[in-house]
């Protein structure tokens, strides 16, 4: 049996593409006792509220028909965001050379968070260029990698 996120992605992808957007991620999580099913979308030039609303209405109808989730949940559609997490190898390839933040599970050199430029990605390991040095973080060390926007 497919996971809720996989089934939702399959149902939603064609509708998202019709709207000129791409599916960034699907999340099914429990927060404060409530289950949330979230679609994160992206498009060239940015996502707006109209995109989210149109996709939400159509995908919601499909989910009602398919009924892949037992129990109640809250459904949300939103932009992947400027400081989106990078998860798939294709995310890392797409944003190579971009400013990122790497958050670790445990301290390394007295810190849990490092910022710099994405300099490489090898089998889950992330290379971060920070000033004159390049730091390698193994997949097992990494809690989160996300884009960084400086204002």
N, CA, C and O of each residue as an XYZ file, in Angstrom:
604
protein
N       0.833     -1.192      0.000
C       0.000      0.000      0.000
C       0.873      1.249      0.000
O       1.860      1.319      0.732
N       0.516      2.223     -0.810
C       1.299      3.452     -0.922
C       1.090      4.347      0.294
O       0.035      4.339      0.928
N       2.122      5.110      0.593
C       2.021      6.082      1.671
C       1.085      7.214      1.244
O       0.897      7.473      0.056
N       0.511      7.873      2.235
C      -0.410      8.990      1.983
C       0.275     10.059      1.133
O      -0.337     10.609      0.218
N       1.527     10.352      1.428
C       2.241     11.399      0.692
C       2.449     11.009     -0.766
O       2.320     11.849     -1.657
N       2.771      9.733     -1.019
C       2.984      9.272     -2.400
C       1.683      9.320     -3.199
O       1.663      9.795     -4.334
N       0.610      8.832     -2.607
C      -0.684      8.834     -3.288
C      -1.154     10.260     -3.561
O      -1.659     10.560     -4.643
N      -0.984     11.128     -2.581
C      -1.376     12.532     -2.749
C      -0.565     13.174     -3.861
O      -1.117     13.911     -4.679
N       0.737     12.907     -3.906
C       1.589     13.465     -4.962
C       1.116     13.009     -6.332
O       1.055     13.812     -7.264
N       0.780     11.733     -6.468
C       0.298     11.207     -7.754
C      -1.010     11.864     -8.180
O      -1.191     12.192     -9.353
N      -1.920     12.056     -7.229
C      -3.203     12.684     -7.541
C      -3.036     14.169     -7.887
O      -3.678     14.681     -8.805
N      -2.172     14.842     -7.143
C      -2.049     16.293     -7.260
C      -1.173     16.763     -8.419
O      -1.427     17.827     -8.983
N      -0.153     15.998     -8.784
C       0.837     16.454     -9.774
C       0.228     16.954    -11.086
O       0.626     18.019    -11.558
N      -0.725     16.228    -11.701
C      -1.283     16.733    -12.967
C      -2.024     18.070    -12.804
O      -1.936     18.938    -13.673
N      -2.737     18.231    -11.715
C      -3.470     19.482    -11.468
C      -2.491     20.629    -11.239
O      -2.684     21.734    -11.746
N      -1.452     20.356    -10.480
C      -0.438     21.379    -10.201
C       0.241     21.800    -11.503
O       0.475     22.989    -11.722
N       0.555     20.841    -12.363
C       1.185     21.142    -13.657
C       0.250     21.965    -14.543
O       0.698     22.884    -15.229
N      -1.043     21.641    -14.532
C      -2.010     22.417    -15.325
C      -2.049     23.882    -14.915
O      -2.340     24.754    -15.734
N      -1.758     24.147    -13.660
C      -1.754     25.522    -13.131
C      -0.413     26.212    -13.415
O      -0.214     27.362    -13.023
N       0.501     25.518    -14.091
C       1.803     26.109    -14.402
C       2.767     26.066    -13.233
O       3.742     26.818    -13.200
N       2.503     25.196    -12.280
C       3.344     25.083    -11.092
C       3.991     23.705    -11.059
O       3.697     22.849    -11.892
N       4.869     23.504    -10.095
C       5.459     22.198     -9.877
C       5.279     21.816     -8.418
O       5.252     22.674     -7.536
N       5.156     20.528     -8.179
C       5.038     20.025     -6.820
C       6.418     19.998     -6.195
O       7.329     19.359     -6.723
N       6.581     20.680     -5.082
C       7.867     20.701     -4.391
C       7.940     19.591     -3.351
O       8.938     18.876     -3.262
N       6.855     19.450     -2.553
C       6.875     18.453     -1.492
C       5.454     18.185     -1.010
O       4.553     19.005     -1.193
N       5.272     17.022     -0.391
C       4.014     16.667      0.269
C       4.376     16.251      1.682
O       5.317     15.488      1.899
N       3.622     16.758      2.633
C       3.890     16.485      4.039
C       2.597     16.025      4.709
O       1.544     16.632      4.511
N       2.673     14.972      5.487
C       1.533     14.502      6.278
C       2.040     14.352      7.699
O       2.754     13.399      8.011
N       1.672     15.294      8.565
C       2.223     15.351      9.918
C       1.132     15.625     10.949
O       0.081     16.187     10.643
N       1.416     15.214     12.161
C       0.506     15.485     13.272
C       1.116     16.598     14.110
O       2.251     16.493     14.573
N       0.354     17.658     14.297
C       0.795     18.800     15.094
C      -0.306     19.163     16.081
O      -1.450     19.394     15.692
N       0.047     19.210     17.348
C      -0.895     19.582     18.416
C      -2.191     18.770     18.325
O      -3.281     19.311     18.508
N      -2.066     17.472     18.043
C      -3.211     16.580     18.017
C      -4.009     16.576     16.729
O      -4.984     15.833     16.621
N      -3.626     17.386     15.745
C      -4.343     17.460     14.473
C      -3.425     17.005     13.344
O      -2.251     17.374     13.295
N      -3.978     16.192     12.432
C      -3.222     15.770     11.251
C      -3.336     16.831     10.160
O      -4.414     17.373      9.915
N      -2.202     17.119      9.506
C      -2.148     18.080      8.399
C      -1.583     17.400      7.168
O      -0.561     16.717      7.231
N      -2.257     17.596      6.056
C      -1.751     17.168      4.755
C      -1.429     18.440      3.996
O      -2.320     19.234      3.694
N      -0.142     18.636      3.686
C       0.293     19.876      3.051
C       0.966     19.600      1.716
O       1.798     18.703      1.579
N       0.572     20.409      0.735
C       1.245     20.418     -0.559
C       2.057     21.703     -0.622
O       1.548     22.785     -0.332
N       3.310     21.576     -0.999
C       4.163     22.745     -1.219
C       4.416     22.832     -2.714
O       4.863     21.867     -3.334
N       4.130     23.992     -3.287
C       4.251     24.165     -4.727
C       5.228     25.289     -5.046
O       5.562     26.111     -4.193
N       5.676     25.303     -6.297
C       6.627     26.321     -6.744
C       6.326     26.633     -8.201
O       5.723     25.824     -8.905
N       6.746     27.803     -8.647
C       6.715     28.124    -10.072
C       7.661     29.289    -10.336
O       7.998     30.065     -9.442
N       8.070     29.378    -11.574
C       8.944     30.463    -12.002
C       8.250     31.792    -11.701
O       7.100     31.996    -12.090
N       8.941     32.680    -11.019
C       8.360     33.975    -10.680
C       7.608     33.977     -9.365
O       7.200     35.035     -8.886
N       7.419     32.794     -8.768
C       6.783     32.702     -7.457
C       5.319     32.298     -7.506
O       4.622     32.518     -8.497
N       4.888     31.719     -6.441
C       3.517     31.249     -6.269
C       2.702     32.363     -5.627
O       3.197     33.082     -4.759
N       1.445     32.505     -6.058
C       0.570     33.489     -5.414
C      -0.645     32.799     -4.812
O      -0.832     31.595     -4.988
N      -1.457     33.550     -4.113
C      -2.625     33.000     -3.422
C      -3.617     32.380     -4.400
O      -4.283     31.401     -4.064
N      -3.724     32.932     -5.590
C      -4.634     32.389     -6.598
C      -4.207     30.983     -7.017
O      -5.046     30.100     -7.198
N      -2.894     30.780     -7.168
C      -2.374     29.445     -7.489
C      -2.748     28.454     -6.389
O      -3.251     27.365     -6.666
N      -2.502     28.838     -5.154
C      -2.784     27.956     -4.019
C      -4.268     27.629     -3.927
O      -4.646     26.482     -3.685
N      -5.097     28.633     -4.119
C      -6.543     28.437     -4.018
C      -7.057     27.496     -5.113
O      -7.822     26.573     -4.833
N      -6.640     27.731     -6.347
C      -7.102     26.904     -7.470
C      -6.677     25.446     -7.294
O      -7.466     24.529     -7.523
N      -5.439     25.245     -6.890
C      -4.930     23.885     -6.696
C      -5.618     23.235     -5.502
O      -5.975     22.058     -5.555
N      -5.803     23.982     -4.442
C      -6.447     23.458     -3.242
C      -7.851     22.945     -3.536
O      -8.214     21.849     -3.109
N      -8.636     23.723     -4.258
C     -10.016     23.317     -4.559
C     -10.063     22.023     -5.369
O     -10.823     21.108     -5.053
N      -9.249     21.959     -6.408
C      -9.282     20.789     -7.292
C      -8.713     19.537     -6.630
O      -9.274     18.449     -6.761
N      -7.605     19.693     -5.923
C      -6.996     18.532     -5.270
C      -7.876     18.059     -4.108
O      -7.992     16.858     -3.862
N      -8.481     18.990     -3.410
C      -9.377     18.627     -2.318
C     -10.515     17.739     -2.822
O     -10.870     16.752     -2.177
N     -11.079     18.091     -3.964
C     -12.146     17.275     -4.562
C     -11.639     15.872     -4.899
O     -12.329     14.883     -4.654
N     -10.433     15.790     -5.461
C      -9.845     14.481     -5.790
C      -9.601     13.642     -4.535
O      -9.843     12.435     -4.522
N      -9.124     14.297     -3.493
C      -8.869     13.582     -2.246
C     -10.171     13.075     -1.636
O     -10.211     11.984     -1.068
N     -11.241     13.871     -1.754
C     -12.549     13.429     -1.256
C     -13.010     12.180     -2.005
O     -13.558     11.260     -1.398
N     -12.793     12.146     -3.310
C     -13.181     10.984     -4.120
C     -12.337      9.757     -3.795
O     -12.867      8.665     -3.591
N     -11.020      9.944     -3.750
C     -10.104      8.819     -3.521
C     -10.143      8.346     -2.068
O      -9.959      7.161     -1.791
N     -10.379      9.269     -1.151
C     -10.475      8.997      0.286
C      -9.302      8.149      0.797
O      -9.521      7.075      1.358
N      -8.050      8.624      0.606
C      -6.890      7.814      0.984
C      -6.519      7.869      2.471
O      -5.622      7.151      2.914
N      -7.207      8.718      3.235
C      -6.809      8.930      4.626
C      -7.971      8.584      5.560
O      -9.078      9.105      5.421
N      -7.692      7.702      6.502
C      -8.683      7.403      7.536
C      -8.687      8.542      8.544
O      -7.629      9.022      8.951
N      -9.863      8.966      8.942
C      -9.950     10.028      9.942
C      -9.906     11.403      9.315
O      -9.838     11.558      8.096
N      -9.946     12.398     10.188
C      -9.974     13.779      9.708
C      -8.568     14.373      9.652
O      -7.652     13.927     10.342
N      -8.433     15.379      8.817
C      -7.158     16.083      8.662
C      -7.440     17.456      8.081
O      -8.522     17.701      7.547
N      -6.479     18.339      8.183
C      -6.560     19.663      7.586
C      -5.687     19.656      6.346
O      -4.530     19.239      6.395
N      -6.244     20.119      5.232
C      -5.520     20.150      3.960
C      -5.074     21.579      3.666
O      -5.868     22.515      3.753
N      -3.803     21.740      3.318
C      -3.246     23.062      3.015
C      -2.386     22.998      1.757
O      -1.718     21.998      1.493
N      -2.417     24.081      0.989
C      -1.542     24.241     -0.175
C      -0.813     25.565      0.000
O      -1.438     26.599      0.237
N       0.506     25.530     -0.117
C       1.259     26.775      0.034
C       2.526     26.761     -0.815
O       2.915     25.737     -1.377
N       3.140     27.902     -0.888
C       4.411     28.049     -1.582
C       5.485     27.264     -0.841
O       5.425     27.110      0.379
N       6.454     26.774     -1.579
C       7.593     26.095     -0.959
C       8.408     27.080     -0.127
O       9.127     26.677      0.787
N       8.299     28.367     -0.440
C       8.980     29.398      0.334
C      10.390     29.682     -0.146
O      11.047     28.834     -0.749
N      10.830     30.877      0.132
C      12.171     31.295     -0.284
C      13.254     30.534      0.466
O      14.336     30.299     -0.073
N      12.971     30.147      1.707
C      13.953     29.423      2.510
C      13.531     27.964      2.680
O      13.546     27.414      3.781
N      13.158     27.363      1.562
C      12.661     25.988      1.546
C      13.736     24.982      1.905
O      14.919     25.206      1.649
N      13.318     23.862      2.505
C      14.281     22.786      2.756
C      14.667     22.076      1.462
O      13.853     21.948      0.547
N      15.892     21.625      1.397
C      16.378     20.827      0.270
C      16.418     19.381      0.742
O      17.036     19.074      1.761
N      15.756     18.487     -0.002
C      15.646     17.101      0.431
C      16.141     16.100     -0.602
O      16.884     15.177     -0.270
N      15.736     16.277     -1.843
C      16.059     15.312     -2.904
C      17.373     15.697     -3.588
O      17.760     16.866     -3.576
N      18.055     14.720     -4.181
C      19.269     15.054     -4.934
C      19.009     16.134     -5.985
O      19.864     16.990     -6.210
N      17.841     16.106     -6.628
C      17.525     17.116     -7.644
C      17.424     18.518     -7.042
O      17.727     19.502     -7.716
N      16.997     18.617     -5.772
C      16.948     19.924     -5.101
C      18.361     20.486     -4.969
O      18.601     21.667     -5.221
N      19.288     19.622     -4.570
C      20.671     20.059     -4.372
C      21.312     20.446     -5.708
O      22.049     21.429     -5.784
N      21.032     19.678     -6.749
C      21.565     19.995     -8.075
C      21.041     21.352     -8.545
O      21.796     22.180     -9.054
N      19.756     21.561     -8.369
C      19.107     22.792     -8.833
C      19.660     24.034     -8.143
O      19.776     25.093     -8.761
N      20.000     23.905     -6.858
C      20.416     25.078     -6.087
C      21.914     25.094     -5.767
O      22.350     25.766     -4.832
N      22.703     24.341     -6.562
C      24.152     24.350     -6.389
C      24.665     25.784     -6.519
O      24.297     26.496     -7.453
N      25.512     26.204     -5.582
C      26.052     27.561     -5.598
C      25.183     28.566     -4.854
O      25.530     29.744     -4.768
N      24.064     28.113     -4.320
C      23.153     29.003     -3.589
C      23.521     29.058     -2.109
O      24.123     28.125     -1.577
N      23.157     30.159     -1.446
C      23.386     30.235     -0.005
C      22.441     29.287      0.740
O      21.245     29.237      0.456
N      22.997     28.538      1.697
C      22.210     27.577      2.468
C      22.567     27.642      3.948
O      23.562     28.247      4.345
N      21.727     27.001      4.746
C      21.998     26.752      6.160
C      21.923     25.246      6.360
O      20.992     24.590      5.893
N      22.916     24.709      7.060
C      22.936     23.299      7.417
C      22.752     23.221      8.929
O      23.529     23.798      9.690
N      21.716     22.502      9.354
C      21.455     22.306     10.778
C      21.764     20.850     11.107
O      21.341     19.938     10.397
N      22.508     20.645     12.192
C      22.960     19.313     12.578
C      22.204     18.776     13.790
O      21.621     19.538     14.561
N      22.223     17.460     13.945
C      21.629     16.831     15.121
C      22.464     17.107     16.370
O      21.929     17.363     17.449
N      23.791     17.049     16.202
C      24.709     17.235     17.334
C      25.724     18.328     16.998
O      25.990     18.607     15.829
N      26.273     18.929     18.026
C      27.287     19.960     17.833
C      28.495     19.435     17.063
O      28.932     18.298     17.244
N      29.014     20.295     16.204
C      30.266     20.037     15.489
C      31.069     21.320     15.643
O      30.615     22.392     15.243
N      32.234     21.215     16.208
C      33.056     22.398     16.488
C      32.276     23.421     17.320
O      32.407     24.629     17.121
N      31.459     22.917     18.257
C      30.726     23.787     19.163
C      29.475     24.432     18.585
O      28.879     25.301     19.222
N      29.066     24.018     17.384
C      27.896     24.630     16.734
C      26.992     23.547     16.148
O      27.428     22.443     15.823
N      25.713     23.911     16.027
C      24.755     23.014     15.379
C      24.272     23.579     14.051
O      23.593     22.881     13.299
N      24.607     24.821     13.748
C      24.135     25.453     12.522
C      25.296     26.136     11.807
O      26.091     26.856     12.409
N      25.365     25.882     10.494
C      26.421     26.441      9.659
C      25.787     27.078      8.435
O      24.828     26.542      7.880
N      26.315     28.214      8.010
C      25.811     28.836      6.783
C      26.964     29.062      5.817
O      28.115     29.242      6.214
N      26.619     29.047      4.555
C      27.607     29.237      3.504
C      26.946     28.982      2.161
O      25.743     29.188      1.998
N      27.742     28.532      1.204
C      27.251     28.282     -0.147
C      27.295     26.787     -0.429
O      28.271     26.115     -0.094
N      26.238     26.268     -1.044
C      26.194     24.856     -1.407
C      27.262     24.600     -2.464
O      27.181     25.100     -3.585
N      28.265     23.808     -2.083
C      29.405     23.572     -2.965
C      29.437     22.156     -3.530
O      30.229     21.863     -4.426
N      28.581     21.275     -3.012
C      28.576     19.919     -3.524
C      27.583     19.053     -2.789
O      27.135     19.369     -1.687
N      27.248     17.935     -3.441
C      26.330     16.956     -2.864
C      26.736     15.594     -3.390
O      26.727     15.354     -4.597
N      27.097     14.691     -2.459
C      27.582     13.364     -2.845
C      26.936     12.296     -1.976
O      27.294     12.157     -0.806
N      25.999     11.546     -2.521
C      25.348     10.451     -1.797
C      24.823     10.871     -0.422
O      24.999     10.149      0.559
N      24.191     12.015     -0.354
C      23.611     12.490      0.896
C      24.516     13.407      1.693
O      24.040     14.118      2.578
N      25.801     13.408      1.404
C      26.727     14.312      2.092
C      26.678     15.683      1.417
O      26.593     15.780      0.192
N      26.733     16.730      2.223
C      26.654     18.100      1.725
C      27.994     18.786      1.923
O      28.592     18.705      2.996
N      28.462     19.463      0.878
C      29.676     20.275      0.963
C      29.266     21.733      1.037
O      28.524     22.228      0.189
N      29.758     22.415      2.065
C      29.418     23.806      2.317
C      30.672     24.659      2.227
O      31.634     24.438      2.963
N      30.662     25.637      1.322
C      31.766     26.582      1.223
C      31.463     27.728      2.184
O      30.475     28.446      2.030
N      32.331     27.880      3.171
C      32.167     28.932      4.177
C      33.476     29.703      4.256
O      34.437     29.270      4.892
N      33.490     30.852      3.599
C      34.725     31.628      3.546
C      35.788     30.901      2.758
O      35.566     30.531      1.605
N      36.940     30.692      3.367
C      38.064     30.033      2.699
C      38.018     28.508      2.798
O      38.775     27.818      2.115
N      37.131     27.982      3.645
C      37.105     26.526      3.845
C      35.851     25.886      3.262
O      34.821     26.534      3.076
N      35.974     24.601      2.982
C      34.834     23.796      2.568
C      34.647     22.716      3.618
O      35.577     21.975      3.940
N      33.427     22.634      4.151
C      33.115     21.686      5.218
C      32.211     20.599      4.646
O      31.256     20.880      3.921
N      32.527     19.370      4.983
C      31.707     18.236      4.547
C      30.847     17.760      5.720
O      31.347     17.523      6.820
N      29.557     17.628      5.464
C      28.623     17.110      6.454
C      28.051     15.801      5.921
O      27.496     15.756      4.824
N      28.190     14.746      6.703
C      27.668     13.444      6.300
C      26.155     13.419      6.493
O      25.617     14.114      7.355
N      25.489     12.624      5.696
C      24.032     12.506      5.737
C      23.526     12.235      7.156
O      22.514     12.801      7.569
N      24.217     11.380      7.898
C      23.782     11.005      9.243
C      23.896     12.155     10.248
O      23.265     12.103     11.304
N      24.679     13.180      9.948
C      24.837     14.339     10.828
C      23.745     15.387     10.618
O      23.451     16.177     11.515
N      23.150     15.385      9.432
C      22.313     16.497      8.990
C      20.855     16.336      9.416
O      20.194     15.352      9.085
N      20.378     17.332     10.158
C      18.961     17.375     10.530
C      18.154     18.092      9.453
O      17.020     17.708      9.166
N      18.743     19.147      8.848
C      18.016     19.969      7.869
C      19.001     20.765      7.026
O      20.006     21.267      7.529
N      18.701     20.872      5.747
C      19.419     21.796      4.869
C      18.338     22.647      4.211
O      17.384     22.116      3.643
N      18.490     23.962      4.289
C      17.523     24.838      3.645
C      18.214     26.012      2.993
O      19.328     26.390      3.356
N      17.518     26.584      2.013
C      18.049     27.773      1.371
C      18.085     28.918      2.359
O      17.286     28.958      3.294
N      18.993     29.840      2.165
C      19.131     31.006      3.030
C      18.955     32.253      2.185
O      19.585     32.403      1.138
N      18.096     33.142      2.646
C      17.883     34.412      1.963
C      18.386     35.519      2.883
O      17.954     35.636      4.029
N      19.285     36.312      2.375
C      19.799     37.452      3.125
C      19.069     38.714      2.703
O      18.943     39.010      1.515
N      18.590     39.451      3.694
C      17.875     40.707      3.401
C      18.735     41.895      3.688
O      18.301     43.031      3.501
